[in-house]
PDB file of C-alpha atoms in Angstrom:
ATOM      1  CA  UNK A1333      -2.878 124.682 -94.033  1.00 69.00           C
ATOM      2  CA  UNK A1334       0.140 121.926 -95.373  1.00 84.00           C
ATOM      3  CA  UNK A1335       2.412 124.027 -97.932  1.00 86.00           C
ATOM      4  CA  UNK A1336       1.270 121.527-100.756  1.00 90.00           C
ATOM      5  CA  UNK A1337      -2.104 122.739 -99.940  1.00 89.00           C
ATOM      6  CA  UNK A1338      -1.157 125.903-100.344  1.00 87.00           C
ATOM      7  CA  UNK A1339       0.776 125.851-103.595  1.00 90.00           C
ATOM      8  CA  UNK A1340      -2.285 123.507-105.170  1.00 91.00           C
ATOM      9  CA  UNK A1341      -4.554 126.983-104.408  1.00 89.00           C
ATOM     10  CA  UNK A1342      -1.978 129.199-105.612  1.00 91.00           C
ATOM     11  CA  UNK A1343      -1.657 127.065-108.603  1.00 92.00           C
ATOM     12  CA  UNK A1344      -5.329 127.365-109.149  1.00 90.00           C
ATOM     13  CA  UNK A1345      -5.871 131.212-108.521  1.00 89.00           C
ATOM     14  CA  UNK A1346      -2.577 131.564-111.150  1.00 92.00           C
ATOM     15  CA  UNK A1347      -4.355 129.440-113.829  1.00 93.00           C
ATOM     16  CA  UNK A1348      -7.871 131.319-113.199  1.00 91.00           C
ATOM     17  CA  UNK A1349      -5.874 134.511-113.522  1.00 91.00           C
ATOM     18  CA  UNK A1350      -3.325 134.092-116.252  1.00 93.00           C
ATOM     19  CA  UNK A1351      -6.263 132.154-118.150  1.00 94.00           C
ATOM     20  CA  UNK A1352      -7.364 135.747-119.630  1.00 94.00           C
ATOM     21  CA  UNK A1353      -3.827 135.598-121.700  1.00 95.00           C
ATOM     22  CA  UNK A1354      -4.846 132.199-122.920  1.00 95.00           C
ATOM     23  CA  UNK A1355      -8.387 133.208-124.261  1.00 96.00           C
ATOM     24  CA  UNK A1356      -6.766 136.320-125.759  1.00 95.00           C
ATOM     25  CA  UNK A1357      -4.364 133.953-127.839  1.00 96.00           C
ATOM     26  CA  UNK A1358      -7.037 131.298-128.930  1.00 96.00           C
ATOM     27  CA  UNK A1359      -9.251 134.620-129.983  1.00 97.00           C
ATOM     28  CA  UNK A1360      -6.679 135.327-132.316  1.00 96.00           C
ATOM     29  CA  UNK A1361      -7.673 132.377-134.591  1.00 97.00           C
ATOM     30  CA  UNK A1362     -11.520 131.396-133.291  1.00 97.00           C
ATOM     31  CA  UNK A1363     -14.031 133.841-133.477  1.00 97.00           C
ATOM     32  CA  UNK A1364     -15.577 134.065-130.090  1.00 97.00           C
ATOM     33  CA  UNK A1365     -18.642 132.009-129.719  1.00 97.00           C
ATOM     34  CA  UNK A1366     -17.017 129.187-131.545  1.00 97.00           C
ATOM     35  CA  UNK A1367     -14.382 129.234-128.777  1.00 97.00           C
ATOM     36  CA  UNK A1368     -16.884 129.230-126.268  1.00 96.00           C
ATOM     37  CA  UNK A1369     -18.615 126.281-127.783  1.00 97.00           C
ATOM     38  CA  UNK A1370     -15.440 124.317-127.980  1.00 97.00           C
ATOM     39  CA  UNK A1371     -14.552 125.125-124.659  1.00 96.00           C
ATOM     40  CA  UNK A1372     -17.680 124.094-122.887  1.00 96.00           C
ATOM     41  CA  UNK A1373     -18.123 121.071-125.292  1.00 96.00           C
ATOM     42  CA  UNK A1374     -14.490 119.737-124.224  1.00 95.00           C
ATOM     43  CA  UNK A1375     -15.453 120.127-120.330  1.00 94.00           C
ATOM     44  CA  UNK A1376     -18.334 118.201-120.615  1.00 95.00           C
ATOM     45  CA  UNK A1377     -16.789 115.377-123.043  1.00 94.00           C
ATOM     46  CA  UNK A1378     -15.338 112.939-121.345  1.00 92.00           C
ATOM     47  CA  UNK A1379     -15.811 114.370-118.338  1.00 93.00           C
ATOM     48  CA  UNK A1380     -19.325 113.028-118.106  1.00 94.00           C
ATOM     49  CA  UNK A1381     -18.528 109.809-118.578  1.00 94.00           C
ATOM     50  CA  UNK A1382     -16.145 109.608-115.475  1.00 92.00           C
ATOM     51  CA  UNK A1383     -18.663 111.982-113.236  1.00 92.00           C
ATOM     52  CA  UNK A1384     -22.053 110.968-111.844  1.00 93.00           C
ATOM     53  CA  UNK A1385     -24.601 113.980-112.880  1.00 93.00           C
ATOM     54  CA  UNK A1386     -25.418 115.534-109.574  1.00 91.00           C
ATOM     55  CA  UNK A1387     -28.671 115.049-107.589  1.00 89.00           C
ATOM     56  CA  UNK A1388     -30.361 118.612-108.769  1.00 91.00           C
ATOM     57  CA  UNK A1389     -33.148 119.498-111.655  1.00 91.00           C
ATOM     58  CA  UNK A1390     -32.284 119.661-114.861  1.00 93.00           C
ATOM     59  CA  UNK A1391     -33.672 123.518-114.964  1.00 94.00           C
ATOM     60  CA  UNK A1392     -31.038 124.190-112.318  1.00 93.00           C
ATOM     61  CA  UNK A1393     -28.546 122.580-114.806  1.00 94.00           C
ATOM     62  CA  UNK A1394     -29.662 123.950-117.777  1.00 95.00           C
ATOM     63  CA  UNK A1395     -30.075 127.819-116.349  1.00 95.00           C
ATOM     64  CA  UNK A1396     -26.680 127.449-114.631  1.00 93.00           C
ATOM     65  CA  UNK A1397     -25.001 126.563-117.832  1.00 94.00           C
ATOM     66  CA  UNK A1398     -26.723 129.025-119.867  1.00 96.00           C
ATOM     67  CA  UNK A1399     -25.968 131.530-117.520  1.00 95.00           C
ATOM     68  CA  UNK A1400     -22.093 130.571-117.476  1.00 93.00           C
ATOM     69  CA  UNK A1401     -21.177 129.268-121.188  1.00 94.00           C
ATOM     70  CA  UNK A1402     -23.654 131.852-122.557  1.00 95.00           C
ATOM     71  CA  UNK A1403     -23.853 134.934-120.430  1.00 95.00           C
ATOM     72  CA  UNK A1404     -20.774 135.132-118.584  1.00 94.00           C
ATOM     73  CA  UNK A1405     -18.009 133.563-121.314  1.00 94.00           C
ATOM     74  CA  UNK A1406     -20.093 134.494-124.369  1.00 95.00           C
ATOM     75  CA  UNK A1407     -20.068 137.893-123.578  1.00 96.00           C
ATOM     76  CA  UNK A1408     -16.659 137.869-122.139  1.00 96.00           C
ATOM     77  CA  UNK A1409     -15.246 136.176-125.325  1.00 97.00           C
ATOM     78  CA  UNK A1410     -17.226 138.983-127.210  1.00 96.00           C
ATOM     79  CA  UNK A1411     -15.433 141.695-125.119  1.00 96.00           C
ATOM     80  CA  UNK A1412     -11.783 140.596-125.505  1.00 95.00           C
ATOM     81  CA  UNK A1413     -11.581 139.927-128.748  1.00 93.00           C
ATOM     82  CA  UNK A1414     -11.287 143.979-129.241  1.00 90.00           C
ATOM     83  CA  UNK A1415     -12.897 145.955-126.872  1.00 92.00           C
ATOM     84  CA  UNK A1416     -10.818 145.215-123.658  1.00 93.00           C
ATOM     85  CA  UNK A1417      -7.785 144.318-122.673  1.00 91.00           C
ATOM     86  CA  UNK A1418      -7.406 140.527-120.893  1.00 93.00           C
ATOM     87  CA  UNK A1419      -5.448 142.246-117.781  1.00 91.00           C
ATOM     88  CA  UNK A1420      -8.489 144.797-117.192  1.00 91.00           C
ATOM     89  CA  UNK A1421     -11.146 142.066-118.089  1.00 93.00           C
ATOM     90  CA  UNK A1422      -9.943 139.864-115.362  1.00 90.00           C
ATOM     91  CA  UNK A1423     -10.468 142.675-112.944  1.00 90.00           C
ATOM     92  CA  UNK A1424     -13.905 143.761-113.970  1.00 91.00           C
ATOM     93  CA  UNK A1425     -15.371 140.460-114.123  1.00 90.00           C
ATOM     94  CA  UNK A1426     -14.505 140.224-110.646  1.00 87.00           C
ATOM     95  CA  UNK A1427     -17.186 142.737-109.431  1.00 88.00           C
ATOM     96  CA  UNK A1428     -19.449 139.606-110.049  1.00 87.00           C
ATOM     97  CA  UNK A1429     -19.126 139.274-106.423  1.00 81.00           C
ATOM     98  CA  UNK A1430     -20.964 142.924-105.653  1.00 83.00           C
ATOM     99  CA  UNK A1431     -23.925 142.003-107.910  1.00 87.00           C
ATOM    100  CA  UNK A1432     -24.286 138.354-106.366  1.00 83.00           C
ATOM    101  CA  UNK A1433     -24.825 140.658-103.472  1.00 81.00           C
ATOM    102  CA  UNK A1434     -27.383 142.863-104.588  1.00 85.00           C
ATOM    103  CA  UNK A1435     -29.280 140.291-106.205  1.00 86.00           C
ATOM    104  CA  UNK A1436     -29.307 138.426-103.060  1.00 82.00           C
ATOM    105  CA  UNK A1437     -30.504 141.729-101.172  1.00 80.00           C
ATOM    106  CA  UNK A1438     -33.234 142.373-104.125  1.00 81.00           C
ATOM    107  CA  UNK A1439     -34.240 138.924-104.343  1.00 79.00           C
ATOM    108  CA  UNK A1440     -34.229 137.246-101.202  1.00 73.00           C
ATOM    109  CA  UNK A1441     -33.953 140.069 -98.437  1.00 73.00           C
ATOM    110  CA  UNK A1442     -30.754 139.353 -97.547  1.00 71.00           C
ATOM    111  CA  UNK A1443     -29.312 141.653 -94.654  1.00 74.00           C
ATOM    112  CA  UNK A1444     -26.070 143.522 -96.187  1.00 69.00           C
ATOM    113  CA  UNK A1445     -23.806 145.119 -93.653  1.00 73.00           C
ATOM    114  CA  UNK A1446     -22.315 148.743 -93.643  1.00 77.00           C
ATOM    115  CA  UNK A1447     -18.275 147.427 -95.165  1.00 80.00           C
ATOM    116  CA  UNK A1448     -20.748 145.404 -97.909  1.00 78.00           C
ATOM    117  CA  UNK A1449     -21.383 148.980 -98.982  1.00 81.00           C
ATOM    118  CA  UNK A1450     -18.452 150.386 -98.464  1.00 86.00           C
ATOM    119  CA  UNK A1451     -16.515 147.564-100.194  1.00 83.00           C
ATOM    120  CA  UNK A1452     -19.465 148.325-103.544  1.00 83.00           C
ATOM    121  CA  UNK A1453     -18.525 151.753-103.095  1.00 88.00           C
ATOM    122  CA  UNK A1454     -15.018 151.107-103.666  1.00 88.00           C
ATOM    123  CA  UNK A1455     -15.259 148.810-106.500  1.00 87.00           C
ATOM    124  CA  UNK A1456     -17.746 151.138-108.618  1.00 87.00           C
ATOM    125  CA  UNK A1457     -15.109 154.205-107.975  1.00 91.00           C
ATOM    126  CA  UNK A1458     -12.341 151.588-109.689  1.00 87.00           C
ATOM    127  CA  UNK A1459     -14.794 150.959-112.244  1.00 88.00           C
ATOM    128  CA  UNK A1460     -15.897 154.429-113.054  1.00 90.00           C
ATOM    129  CA  UNK A1461     -12.009 155.179-113.315  1.00 88.00           C
ATOM    130  CA  UNK A1462     -11.772 152.464-115.834  1.00 89.00           C
ATOM    131  CA  UNK A1463     -14.556 154.072-117.760  1.00 86.00           C
ATOM    132  CA  UNK A1464     -13.079 157.137-118.003  1.00 86.00           C
ATOM    133  CA  UNK A1465      -9.851 155.948-119.442  1.00 81.00           C
ATOM    134  CA  UNK A1466     -11.411 154.125-122.651  1.00 75.00           C
ATOM    135  CA  UNK A1467      -9.245 154.098-125.257  1.00 69.00           C
ATOM    136  CA  UNK A1468      -7.957 151.877-127.894  1.00 72.00           C
ATOM    137  CA  UNK A1469      -7.637 148.638-125.579  1.00 79.00           C
ATOM    138  CA  UNK A1470     -11.162 149.240-123.906  1.00 86.00           C
ATOM    139  CA  UNK A1471     -13.924 150.475-124.894  1.00 91.00           C
ATOM    140  CA  UNK A1472     -17.118 151.589-122.884  1.00 89.00           C
ATOM    141  CA  UNK A1473     -18.852 148.664-124.848  1.00 93.00           C
ATOM    142  CA  UNK A1474     -16.307 146.267-123.711  1.00 93.00           C
ATOM    143  CA  UNK A1475     -16.236 147.324-120.085  1.00 92.00           C
ATOM    144  CA  UNK A1476     -20.347 147.380-120.428  1.00 95.00           C
ATOM    145  CA  UNK A1477     -20.136 143.827-121.951  1.00 96.00           C
ATOM    146  CA  UNK A1478     -17.524 142.373-119.308  1.00 95.00           C
ATOM    147  CA  UNK A1479     -19.754 144.098-116.317  1.00 95.00           C
ATOM    148  CA  UNK A1480     -22.723 142.038-117.703  1.00 96.00           C
ATOM    149  CA  UNK A1481     -20.838 138.927-117.956  1.00 95.00           C
ATOM    150  CA  UNK A1482     -20.246 139.570-114.241  1.00 93.00           C
ATOM    151  CA  UNK A1483     -24.222 139.775-113.744  1.00 94.00           C
ATOM    152  CA  UNK A1484     -24.828 136.637-115.321  1.00 94.00           C
ATOM    153  CA  UNK A1485     -22.032 135.004-113.237  1.00 90.00           C
ATOM    154  CA  UNK A1486     -23.884 136.554-110.605  1.00 89.00           C
ATOM    155  CA  UNK A1487     -27.337 135.394-111.336  1.00 91.00           C
ATOM    156  CA  UNK A1488     -25.371 131.627-111.838  1.00 90.00           C
ATOM    157  CA  UNK A1489     -24.007 132.070-107.967  1.00 86.00           C
ATOM    158  CA  UNK A1490     -27.937 132.166-107.056  1.00 88.00           C
ATOM    159  CA  UNK A1491     -28.551 128.564-108.860  1.00 89.00           C
ATOM    160  CA  UNK A1492     -25.567 127.450-107.240  1.00 86.00           C
ATOM    161  CA  UNK A1493     -26.678 128.527-103.594  1.00 82.00           C
ATOM    162  CA  UNK A1494     -30.071 126.851-104.655  1.00 86.00           C
ATOM    163  CA  UNK A1495     -28.505 123.856-105.507  1.00 84.00           C
ATOM    164  CA  UNK A1496     -27.301 123.359-101.916  1.00 80.00           C
ATOM    165  CA  UNK A1497     -24.074 120.724-101.065  1.00 80.00           C
ATOM    166  CA  UNK A1498     -23.343 119.281-104.364  1.00 84.00           C
ATOM    167  CA  UNK A1499     -20.382 117.909-106.001  1.00 86.00           C
ATOM    168  CA  UNK A1500     -18.934 121.291-107.605  1.00 86.00           C
ATOM    169  CA  UNK A1501     -17.080 119.587-110.472  1.00 89.00           C
ATOM    170  CA  UNK A1502     -19.828 117.555-111.534  1.00 92.00           C
ATOM    171  CA  UNK A1503     -21.861 120.318-111.364  1.00 92.00           C
ATOM    172  CA  UNK A1504     -19.788 122.445-113.845  1.00 90.00           C
ATOM    173  CA  UNK A1505     -19.513 119.304-116.160  1.00 94.00           C
ATOM    174  CA  UNK A1506     -22.511 118.744-116.770  1.00 95.00           C
ATOM    175  CA  UNK A1507     -24.414 122.106-116.708  1.00 94.00           C
ATOM    176  CA  UNK A1508     -21.769 122.744-119.489  1.00 94.00           C
ATOM    177  CA  UNK A1509     -23.946 120.176-121.719  1.00 96.00           C
ATOM    178  CA  UNK A1510     -26.759 123.126-121.469  1.00 97.00           C
ATOM    179  CA  UNK A1511     -23.930 125.884-122.677  1.00 96.00           C
ATOM    180  CA  UNK A1512     -22.928 124.239-125.689  1.00 97.00           C
ATOM    181  CA  UNK A1513     -25.992 124.056-128.400  1.00 97.00           C
ATOM    182  CA  UNK A1514     -26.853 127.870-127.724  1.00 97.00           C
ATOM    183  CA  UNK A1515     -23.236 128.863-128.343  1.00 97.00           C
ATOM    184  CA  UNK A1516     -23.689 127.003-131.473  1.00 97.00           C
ATOM    185  CA  UNK A1517     -26.212 128.582-133.009  1.00 97.00           C
ATOM    186  CA  UNK A1518     -24.728 131.854-131.643  1.00 97.00           C
ATOM    187  CA  UNK A1519     -21.324 131.030-133.113  1.00 97.00           C
ATOM    188  CA  UNK A1520     -23.249 130.619-136.660  1.00 96.00           C
ATOM    189  CA  UNK A1521     -25.153 133.638-136.069  1.00 96.00           C
ATOM    190  CA  UNK A1522     -22.835 136.051-134.337  1.00 95.00           C
ATOM    191  CA  UNK A1523     -19.289 134.638-136.055  1.00 96.00           C
ATOM    192  CA  UNK A1524     -21.111 133.773-139.258  1.00 96.00           C
ATOM    193  CA  UNK A1525     -20.221 129.950-140.470  1.00 96.00           C
ATOM    194  CA  UNK A1526     -17.547 131.328-142.867  1.00 97.00           C
ATOM    195  CA  UNK A1527     -15.650 132.530-139.931  1.00 96.00           C
ATOM    196  CA  UNK A1528     -16.248 129.418-138.028  1.00 97.00           C
ATOM    197  CA  UNK A1529     -14.819 127.016-141.011  1.00 97.00           C
ATOM    198  CA  UNK A1530     -11.570 129.535-141.187  1.00 97.00           C
ATOM    199  CA  UNK A1531     -11.373 129.998-137.733  1.00 96.00           C
ATOM    200  CA  UNK A1532     -11.257 125.944-137.264  1.00 97.00           C
ATOM    201  CA  UNK A1533      -9.423 125.336-140.354  1.00 97.00           C
ATOM    202  CA  UNK A1534      -6.352 128.042-139.307  1.00 96.00           C
ATOM    203  CA  UNK A1535      -6.202 126.577-135.404  1.00 96.00           C
ATOM    204  CA  UNK A1536      -2.826 124.698-134.797  1.00 96.00           C
ATOM    205  CA  UNK A1537      -1.461 122.721-132.085  1.00 96.00           C
ATOM    206  CA  UNK A1538      -1.076 126.088-130.257  1.00 96.00           C
ATOM    207  CA  UNK A1539      -4.807 127.261-130.598  1.00 96.00           C
ATOM    208  CA  UNK A1540      -6.261 123.634-129.439  1.00 97.00           C
ATOM    209  CA  UNK A1541      -3.999 123.982-126.596  1.00 96.00           C
ATOM    210  CA  UNK A1542      -5.465 127.326-125.757  1.00 96.00           C
ATOM    211  CA  UNK A1543      -8.824 125.664-126.127  1.00 96.00           C
ATOM    212  CA  UNK A1544      -7.926 122.519-123.858  1.00 94.00           C
ATOM    213  CA  UNK A1545      -6.336 124.665-121.275  1.00 94.00           C
ATOM    214  CA  UNK A1546      -9.435 126.433-120.747  1.00 91.00           C
ATOM    215  CA  UNK A1547     -11.340 123.301-120.596  1.00 93.00           C
ATOM    216  CA  UNK A1548      -8.956 120.872-118.731  1.00 91.00           C
ATOM    217  CA  UNK A1549      -7.066 123.527-117.000  1.00 90.00           C
ATOM    218  CA  UNK A1550      -9.541 126.333-115.758  1.00 89.00           C
ATOM    219  CA  UNK A1551     -12.249 123.937-115.573  1.00 86.00           C
ATOM    220  CA  UNK A1552     -11.769 120.161-114.516  1.00 88.00           C
ATOM    221  CA  UNK A1553      -8.301 120.896-112.779  1.00 90.00           C
ATOM    222  CA  UNK A1554      -9.573 124.441-111.116  1.00 87.00           C
ATOM    223  CA  UNK A1555     -12.763 123.525-110.078  1.00 84.00           C
ATOM    224  CA  UNK A1556     -11.964 120.104-109.452  1.00 83.00           C
ATOM    225  CA  UNK A1557      -8.662 121.172-106.895  1.00 88.00           C
ATOM    226  CA  UNK A1558     -10.533 124.273-104.949  1.00 82.00           C
ATOM    227  CA  UNK A1559     -13.291 121.892-104.451  1.00 78.00           C
ATOM    228  CA  UNK A1560     -11.075 119.623-103.161  1.00 83.00           C
ATOM    229  CA  UNK A1561      -9.378 121.977-100.545  1.00 85.00           C
ATOM    230  CA  UNK A1562     -12.701 123.377 -99.533  1.00 75.00           C
ATOM    231  CA  UNK A1563     -13.300 120.077 -98.460  1.00 72.00           C
ATOM    232  CA  UNK A1564     -10.345 119.764 -96.337  1.00 80.00           C
ATOM    233  CA  UNK A1565     -10.384 123.367 -94.984  1.00 77.00           C
ATOM    234  CA  UNK A1566     -12.318 126.677 -93.489  1.00 72.00           C
ATOM    235  CA  UNK A1567     -13.561 128.590 -96.259  1.00 63.00           C
ATOM    236  CA  UNK A1568     -11.730 131.346 -94.621  1.00 63.00           C
ATOM    237  CA  UNK A1569      -8.474 130.016 -95.378  1.00 71.00           C
ATOM    238  CA  UNK A1570      -9.082 128.933 -99.266  1.00 76.00           C
ATOM    239  CA  UNK A1571     -11.271 131.577-100.571  1.00 69.00           C
ATOM    240  CA  UNK A1572      -9.583 134.796 -99.837  1.00 73.00           C
ATOM    241  CA  UNK A1573      -6.659 133.657-102.070  1.00 80.00           C
ATOM    242  CA  UNK A1574      -9.009 133.898-105.007  1.00 80.00           C
ATOM    243  CA  UNK A1575      -8.409 138.086-104.693  1.00 80.00           C
ATOM    244  CA  UNK A1576      -5.327 136.887-106.157  1.00 85.00           C
ATOM    245  CA  UNK A1577      -7.130 136.037-109.667  1.00 87.00           C
ATOM    246  CA  UNK A1578      -6.637 139.917-110.629  1.00 88.00           C
ATOM    247  CA  UNK A1579      -3.215 140.489-109.640  1.00 89.00           C
ATOM    248  CA  UNK A1580      -2.508 136.735-112.107  1.00 92.00           C
ATOM    249  CA  UNK A1581      -4.408 138.388-114.864  1.00 91.00           C
ATOM    250  CA  UNK A1582      -2.910 142.104-114.588  1.00 91.00           C
ATOM    251  CA  UNK A1583       0.526 140.818-114.306  1.00 92.00           C
ATOM    252  CA  UNK A1584       0.456 137.699-116.748  1.00 93.00           C
ATOM    253  CA  UNK A1585      -1.074 140.179-119.707  1.00 92.00           C
ATOM    254  CA  UNK A1586       1.655 142.682-118.418  1.00 92.00           C
ATOM    255  CA  UNK A1587       4.796 140.464-118.793  1.00 92.00           C
ATOM    256  CA  UNK A1588       3.464 138.351-121.605  1.00 92.00           C
ATOM    257  CA  UNK A1589       1.240 141.069-123.819  1.00 91.00           C
ATOM    258  CA  UNK A1590       2.623 144.077-122.913  1.00 91.00           C
ATOM    259  CA  UNK A1591       0.133 145.352-121.427  1.00 89.00           C
ATOM    260  CA  UNK A1592       0.546 148.164-120.124  1.00 88.00           C
ATOM    261  CA  UNK A1593      -0.052 149.180-116.505  1.00 88.00           C
ATOM    262  CA  UNK A1594      -0.257 152.734-116.085  1.00 88.00           C
ATOM    263  CA  UNK A1595      -1.110 154.708-112.815  1.00 91.00           C
ATOM    264  CA  UNK A1596      -4.925 154.563-113.265  1.00 89.00           C
ATOM    265  CA  UNK A1597      -5.218 150.849-113.925  1.00 89.00           C
ATOM    266  CA  UNK A1598      -3.188 150.653-110.645  1.00 91.00           C
ATOM    267  CA  UNK A1599      -5.571 153.017-109.106  1.00 92.00           C
ATOM    268  CA  UNK A1600      -8.465 151.275-110.524  1.00 89.00           C
ATOM    269  CA  UNK A1601      -6.853 147.883-109.620  1.00 89.00           C
ATOM    270  CA  UNK A1602      -6.366 149.068-106.161  1.00 91.00           C
ATOM    271  CA  UNK A1603     -10.010 150.272-105.763  1.00 91.00           C
ATOM    272  CA  UNK A1604     -11.413 147.370-107.030  1.00 88.00           C
ATOM    273  CA  UNK A1605      -9.365 144.593-105.031  1.00 87.00           C
ATOM    274  CA  UNK A1606      -9.663 146.975-101.619  1.00 89.00           C
ATOM    275  CA  UNK A1607     -13.792 146.646-102.208  1.00 85.00           C
ATOM    276  CA  UNK A1608     -13.572 142.846-102.599  1.00 83.00           C
ATOM    277  CA  UNK A1609     -11.083 142.523 -99.380  1.00 84.00           C
ATOM    278  CA  UNK A1610     -13.635 144.743 -97.183  1.00 86.00           C
ATOM    279  CA  UNK A1611     -16.578 142.582 -98.342  1.00 78.00           C
ATOM    280  CA  UNK A1612     -14.614 139.017 -97.620  1.00 73.00           C
ATOM    281  CA  UNK A1613     -12.813 140.449 -94.896  1.00 78.00           C
ATOM    282  CA  UNK A1614     -15.548 142.933 -93.311  1.00 71.00           C
ATOM    283  CA  UNK A1615     -18.235 140.695 -91.515  1.00 63.00           C
ATOM    284  CA  UNK A1616     -14.891 138.931 -89.445  1.00 62.00           C
ATOM    285  CA  UNK A1617     -14.258 142.254 -88.445  1.00 59.00           C
ATOM    286  CA  UNK A1618     -17.127 143.675 -87.404  1.00 56.00           C
ATOM    287  CA  UNK A1619     -18.174 141.187 -84.518  1.00 55.00           C
ATOM    288  CA  UNK A1620     -14.321 141.087 -82.947  1.00 49.00           C
ATOM    289  CA  UNK A1621     -15.036 144.898 -82.690  1.00 50.00           C
ATOM    290  CA  UNK A1622     -18.129 144.328 -81.311  1.00 48.00           C
ATOM    291  CA  UNK A1623     -16.842 142.304 -78.809  1.00 46.00           C
ATOM    292  CA  UNK A1624     -13.936 144.469 -77.894  1.00 47.00           C
ATOM    293  CA  UNK A1625     -15.908 147.527 -77.525  1.00 47.00           C
ATOM    294  CA  UNK A1626     -18.336 145.321 -75.003  1.00 50.00           C
ATOM    295  CA  UNK A1627     -15.350 144.258 -73.358  1.00 46.00           C
TER     296      UNK A1627
END
């Protein structure tokens, strides 16, 4: 892989990881559902005028938009406001990988390798470590909401697979249109009209920059560059770099927000990351070992 392509991939995972700090910053001013509605509103407009709607059914687009906008980010923002720290949120939400696998097994009957179950057990061990150390910055409710957000993301992944080979950036942009109406409704119901108005009135340039960073940087640049790289390199060279997202998430939270990194957090991170790594690399190692054994 050329160095500039590697640096582009590194920039994307750095943006995705550090975005949890940006979310926390925006939540100091904007209530959760209001922030989510703004994020997906700006992700749809004006990009929709430059990207053609992908050739996929409206039901698929709508389902993906609601699952990602309301299910994933709505719950994530709600949890991150006061129920879980940014660093841990960036780690726990990666359990979507295993929720996706379990859904594929239960709904499609896909075969699961032994390495997948091992990875799942390790990741579950990391989540248990986090659950046993809930404190003022992370609560059981916050952990449950982020796990629910990861499950919603996993459900959205199945819709993506069903959509087939499409322009992923256009898919994300056009599906965002379906996230905005329910998020506006939830903003009025959950945040409340007074908080919505107060949050918008108190928003300064920094707050709006944080919103645009999530819409433009995290969504348009991130998905756009990631899709561009996947079109030019084998997935095996690009996808493993996503393992760095929690590293950047926890690192940026520690550096910029002063989030503590006690031993239990590092142990939990090691377990979850090991589980993800085994799930990613295990299927490649098994054929190699089988071939070596036969020879």
